[in-house]
mmCIF file of C-alpha atoms in Angstrom:
data_model
loop_
_atom_site.group_PDB
_atom_site.id
_atom_site.type_symbol
_atom_site.label_atom_id
_atom_site.label_comp_id
_atom_site.label_asym_id
_atom_site.label_seq_id
_atom_site.Cartn_x
_atom_site.Cartn_y
_atom_site.Cartn_z
ATOM 1 C CA GLU V 137 -64.213 48.024 -3.295
ATOM 2 C CA HIS V 138 -64.076 44.274 -2.494
ATOM 3 C CA ASP V 139 -65.077 45.013 1.150
ATOM 4 C CA LYS V 140 -68.043 47.048 0.010
ATOM 5 C CA LYS V 141 -69.222 44.274 -2.279
ATOM 6 C CA THR V 142 -68.774 41.636 0.465
ATOM 7 C CA HIS V 143 -70.598 43.846 2.990
ATOM 8 C CA SER V 144 -73.498 44.430 0.572
ATOM 9 C CA GLU V 145 -73.803 40.698 -0.101
ATOM 10 C CA ALA V 146 -73.720 39.843 3.611
ATOM 11 C CA LEU V 147 -76.444 42.429 4.320
ATOM 12 C CA TYR V 148 -78.610 40.988 1.559
ATOM 13 C CA TRP V 149 -78.293 37.407 2.747
ATOM 14 C CA ARG V 150 -78.815 38.505 6.333
ATOM 15 C CA GLY V 151 -81.980 40.251 5.187
ATOM 16 C CA GLU V 152 -83.110 37.035 3.552
ATOM 17 C CA ALA V 153 -82.497 35.085 6.797
ATOM 18 C CA TYR V 154 -84.451 37.536 8.943
ATOM 19 C CA TYR V 155 -87.277 37.480 6.294
ATOM 20 C CA ALA V 156 -87.376 33.667 6.515
ATOM 21 C CA LYS V 157 -87.774 33.949 10.249
ATOM 22 C CA GLY V 158 -90.676 36.444 9.867
ATOM 23 C CA GLN V 159 -88.701 39.301 11.292
ATOM 24 C CA TYR V 160 -89.696 41.666 8.560
ATOM 25 C CA ALA V 161 -88.587 44.990 10.099
ATOM 26 C CA THR V 162 -85.094 43.725 10.710
ATOM 27 C CA ALA V 163 -85.044 42.208 7.253
ATOM 28 C CA ALA V 164 -86.070 45.498 5.799
ATOM 29 C CA SER V 165 -83.247 47.239 7.503
ATOM 30 C CA ASN V 166 -80.646 44.817 6.112
ATOM 31 C CA PHE V 167 -82.218 45.028 2.607
ATOM 32 C CA ARG V 168 -82.187 48.880 2.708
ATOM 33 C CA SER V 169 -78.493 48.838 3.727
ATOM 34 C CA ALA V 170 -77.676 46.378 0.954
ATOM 35 C CA VAL V 171 -79.424 48.537 -1.582
ATOM 36 C CA ALA V 172 -77.596 51.619 -0.377
ATOM 37 C CA LEU V 173 -74.213 49.890 -0.892
ATOM 38 C CA GLY V 174 -75.157 48.601 -4.380
ATOM 39 C CA GLY V 175 -73.652 45.403 -5.674
ATOM 40 C CA GLU V 176 -74.753 42.401 -7.456
ATOM 41 C CA ASN V 177 -77.774 41.719 -5.341
ATOM 42 C CA ALA V 178 -79.102 45.269 -5.047
ATOM 43 C CA GLY V 179 -82.043 44.454 -7.212
ATOM 44 C CA LYS V 180 -82.880 41.345 -5.218
ATOM 45 C CA ALA V 181 -82.566 43.358 -1.990
ATOM 46 C CA THR V 182 -85.057 45.884 -3.433
ATOM 47 C CA TYR V 183 -87.449 43.046 -4.255
ATOM 48 C CA GLY V 184 -86.951 41.586 -0.716
ATOM 49 C CA LEU V 185 -87.637 45.055 0.748
ATOM 50 C CA GLY V 186 -90.878 45.124 -1.229
ATOM 51 C CA TYR V 187 -91.928 41.878 0.324
ATOM 52 C CA THR V 188 -91.131 43.066 3.866
ATOM 53 C CA TYR V 189 -93.669 45.919 3.306
ATOM 54 C CA PHE V 190 -96.107 43.570 1.588
ATOM 55 C CA GLN V 191 -96.020 41.153 4.509
ATOM 56 C CA ARG V 192 -96.839 44.083 6.890
ATOM 57 C CA SER V 193 -99.729 45.247 4.708
ATOM 58 C CA GLN V 194 -97.843 48.466 3.789
ATOM 59 C CA THR V 195 -98.949 48.214 0.186
ATOM 60 C CA ASP V 196 -98.002 51.742 -0.903
ATOM 61 C CA ALA V 197 -94.357 51.181 0.246
ATOM 62 C CA ALA V 198 -94.438 47.675 -1.141
ATOM 63 C CA GLU V 199 -95.569 48.880 -4.620
ATOM 64 C CA LYS V 200 -92.938 51.595 -4.650
ATOM 65 C CA GLU V 201 -90.122 48.991 -4.015
ATOM 66 C CA PHE V 202 -91.502 46.413 -6.473
ATOM 67 C CA LEU V 203 -91.688 49.201 -9.081
ATOM 68 C CA ARG V 204 -88.098 50.138 -8.363
ATOM 69 C CA PHE V 205 -87.148 46.450 -8.729
ATOM 70 C CA LEU V 206 -88.777 46.308 -12.193
ATOM 71 C CA LYS V 207 -86.340 49.023 -13.347
ATOM 72 C CA MET V 208 -83.332 47.098 -11.933
ATOM 73 C CA ALA V 209 -84.352 43.544 -12.930
ATOM 74 C CA LYS V 210 -81.884 41.565 -14.964
ATOM 75 C CA ARG V 211 -82.951 39.574 -18.093
ATOM 76 C CA ASP V 212 -82.523 36.275 -16.350
ATOM 77 C CA GLU V 213 -84.848 37.292 -13.467
ATOM 78 C CA LYS V 214 -88.046 36.565 -15.390
ATOM 79 C CA GLU V 215 -89.769 34.813 -12.399
ATOM 80 C CA LEU V 216 -88.885 37.607 -10.003
ATOM 81 C CA TYR V 217 -89.991 40.183 -12.551
ATOM 82 C CA ALA V 218 -93.348 38.430 -13.043
ATOM 83 C CA ASP V 219 -93.779 38.003 -9.299
ATOM 84 C CA ALA V 220 -93.085 41.683 -8.700
ATOM 85 C CA CYS V 221 -95.625 42.567 -11.328
ATOM 86 C CA ASN V 222 -98.164 40.305 -9.547
ATOM 87 C CA ARG V 223 -97.427 41.959 -6.172
ATOM 88 C CA ILE V 224 -97.788 45.518 -7.752
ATOM 89 C CA ALA V 225 -101.070 44.288 -9.178
ATOM 90 C CA ASP V 226 -102.118 42.927 -5.789
ATOM 91 C CA CYS V 227 -101.282 46.202 -4.042
ATOM 92 C CA ASN V 228 -103.456 48.057 -6.559
ATOM 93 C CA PHE V 229 -106.249 45.385 -6.279
ATOM 94 C CA PHE V 230 -106.244 45.906 -2.484
ATOM 95 C CA ALA V 231 -106.558 49.682 -3.082
ATOM 96 C CA SER V 232 -109.558 48.970 -5.473
ATOM 97 C CA ASP V 233 -107.572 50.333 -8.466
ATOM 98 C CA TYR V 234 -108.646 47.462 -10.670
ATOM 99 C CA HIS V 235 -107.454 49.046 -13.915
ATOM 100 C CA THR V 236 -103.886 49.374 -12.736
ATOM 101 C CA ALA V 237 -104.119 45.895 -11.172
ATOM 102 C CA GLU V 238 -105.236 44.442 -14.570
ATOM 103 C CA THR V 239 -102.347 46.232 -16.228
ATOM 104 C CA TYR V 240 -99.747 44.656 -13.985
ATOM 105 C CA TYR V 241 -101.392 41.187 -14.051
ATOM 106 C CA THR V 242 -101.100 41.407 -17.847
ATOM 107 C CA LYS V 243 -97.398 42.260 -17.557
ATOM 108 C CA ALA V 244 -96.892 39.244 -15.308
ATOM 109 C CA VAL V 245 -98.632 37.017 -17.866
ATOM 110 C CA GLU V 246 -96.454 38.494 -20.614
ATOM 111 C CA ALA V 247 -93.361 37.606 -18.686
ATOM 112 C CA ALA V 248 -94.458 33.944 -19.169
ATOM 113 C CA SER V 249 -93.708 32.865 -15.666
ATOM 114 C CA SER V 250 -94.593 29.643 -13.801
ATOM 115 C CA ASN V 251 -97.449 31.730 -12.064
ATOM 116 C CA SER V 252 -99.196 32.897 -15.160
ATOM 117 C CA ASP V 253 -102.364 31.078 -14.123
ATOM 118 C CA TYR V 254 -102.414 33.186 -10.871
ATOM 119 C CA SER V 255 -102.010 36.274 -12.973
ATOM 120 C CA LEU V 256 -104.825 35.350 -15.481
ATOM 121 C CA TYR V 257 -107.243 34.442 -12.714
ATOM 122 C CA HIS V 258 -106.745 37.650 -10.799
ATOM 123 C CA LYS V 259 -106.743 39.745 -13.976
ATOM 124 C CA ALA V 260 -110.190 38.264 -14.686
ATOM 125 C CA ILE V 261 -111.439 39.094 -11.194
ATOM 126 C CA ALA V 262 -110.225 42.725 -11.650
ATOM 127 C CA GLN V 263 -112.030 42.848 -14.985
ATOM 128 C CA GLY V 264 -115.211 41.617 -13.340
ATOM 129 C CA LEU V 265 -114.940 44.219 -10.621
ATOM 130 C CA ARG V 266 -114.659 46.801 -13.366
ATOM 131 C CA LYS V 267 -117.871 45.231 -14.832
ATOM 132 C CA ASP V 268 -116.045 44.276 -18.085
ATOM 133 C CA TYR V 269 -117.648 40.883 -18.177
ATOM 134 C CA LYS V 270 -116.813 40.088 -21.720
ATOM 135 C CA ALA V 271 -113.074 40.625 -21.022
ATOM 136 C CA LYS V 272 -113.429 38.562 -17.769
ATOM 137 C CA ILE V 273 -114.971 35.663 -19.822
ATOM 138 C CA ALA V 274 -112.213 35.838 -22.418
ATOM 139 C CA THR V 275 -109.429 35.925 -19.747
ATOM 140 C CA LEU V 276 -110.949 32.986 -17.929
ATOM 141 C CA GLY V 277 -111.204 31.129 -21.210
ATOM 142 C CA SER V 278 -107.404 31.611 -21.582
ATOM 143 C CA LEU V 279 -106.830 30.409 -18.054
ATOM 144 C CA ILE V 280 -108.958 27.301 -18.644
ATOM 145 C CA GLY V 281 -107.438 26.595 -22.125
ATOM 146 C CA LYS V 282 -103.764 27.157 -21.111
ATOM 147 C CA TYR V 283 -103.749 25.845 -17.555
ATOM 148 C CA PRO V 284 -106.282 23.012 -17.122
ATOM 149 C CA ALA V 285 -104.330 21.681 -14.077
ATOM 150 C CA SER V 286 -104.268 25.010 -12.352
ATOM 151 C CA ASP V 287 -105.247 25.438 -8.666
ATOM 152 C CA HIS V 288 -107.532 28.259 -9.924
ATOM 153 C CA ILE V 289 -109.387 26.143 -12.513
ATOM 154 C CA GLN V 290 -112.571 25.373 -10.540
ATOM 155 C CA GLN V 291 -112.939 28.941 -9.325
ATOM 156 C CA GLY V 292 -112.271 29.996 -12.905
ATOM 157 C CA TYR V 293 -115.172 27.982 -14.211
ATOM 158 C CA TYR V 294 -117.403 29.323 -11.481
ATOM 159 C CA GLU V 295 -116.399 32.916 -12.126
ATOM 160 C CA LYS V 296 -116.845 32.482 -15.930
ATOM 161 C CA GLY V 297 -120.409 31.261 -15.240
ATOM 162 C CA ARG V 298 -121.099 34.222 -13.020
ATOM 163 C CA ALA V 299 -119.812 36.603 -15.746
ATOM 164 C CA HIS V 300 -122.148 34.985 -18.305
ATOM 165 C CA ILE V 301 -125.101 35.540 -15.949
ATOM 166 C CA GLU V 302 -124.130 39.210 -15.542
ATOM 167 C CA ILE V 303 -124.512 39.730 -19.317
ATOM 168 C CA GLU V 304 -127.671 37.503 -19.430
ATOM 169 C CA GLU V 305 -125.992 34.643 -21.333
ATOM 170 C CA ASN V 306 -127.776 32.078 -19.167
ATOM 171 C CA ASP V 307 -127.301 29.102 -21.510
ATOM 172 C CA LYS V 308 -123.519 29.757 -21.522
ATOM 173 C CA ALA V 309 -123.640 30.168 -17.808
ATOM 174 C CA ILE V 310 -125.282 26.746 -17.325
ATOM 175 C CA ALA V 311 -122.635 25.092 -19.562
#
């Protein structure tokens, strides 16, 4: 049992090292082996596997692994949970499934991670692409109100103005 646990841990960390070197296929192989053996870092290995697919633009496979990670995530993995939700949302965004993207960006915001501004901004963009401009305006209002120092703030103001124009609220757009 101890050897199995040690082997799983070694595979996970080797996968991390290969990922850091940009060798995503080799990293994926190590992560898959670590997941198969189970152990303490099986969830993180699943998360890492999702990223290996994401980095290679294999969004269907990435989404599957990130969804699997959500089922395995531990309570103290709030940041990883929120990030996995963002990546699932991104995968759906790239596939033009804006409704599902919005759902997962919302889950990321609800996890209250350090990247909630990213989640709010991209949720608003998805709402705009669904032509739900009032929701987009409200979401961008939340972004602007909660995260005034965000890297997305200038684009948030711009997008909020565009949304007001779409619903012919030109005075609000000017402001």
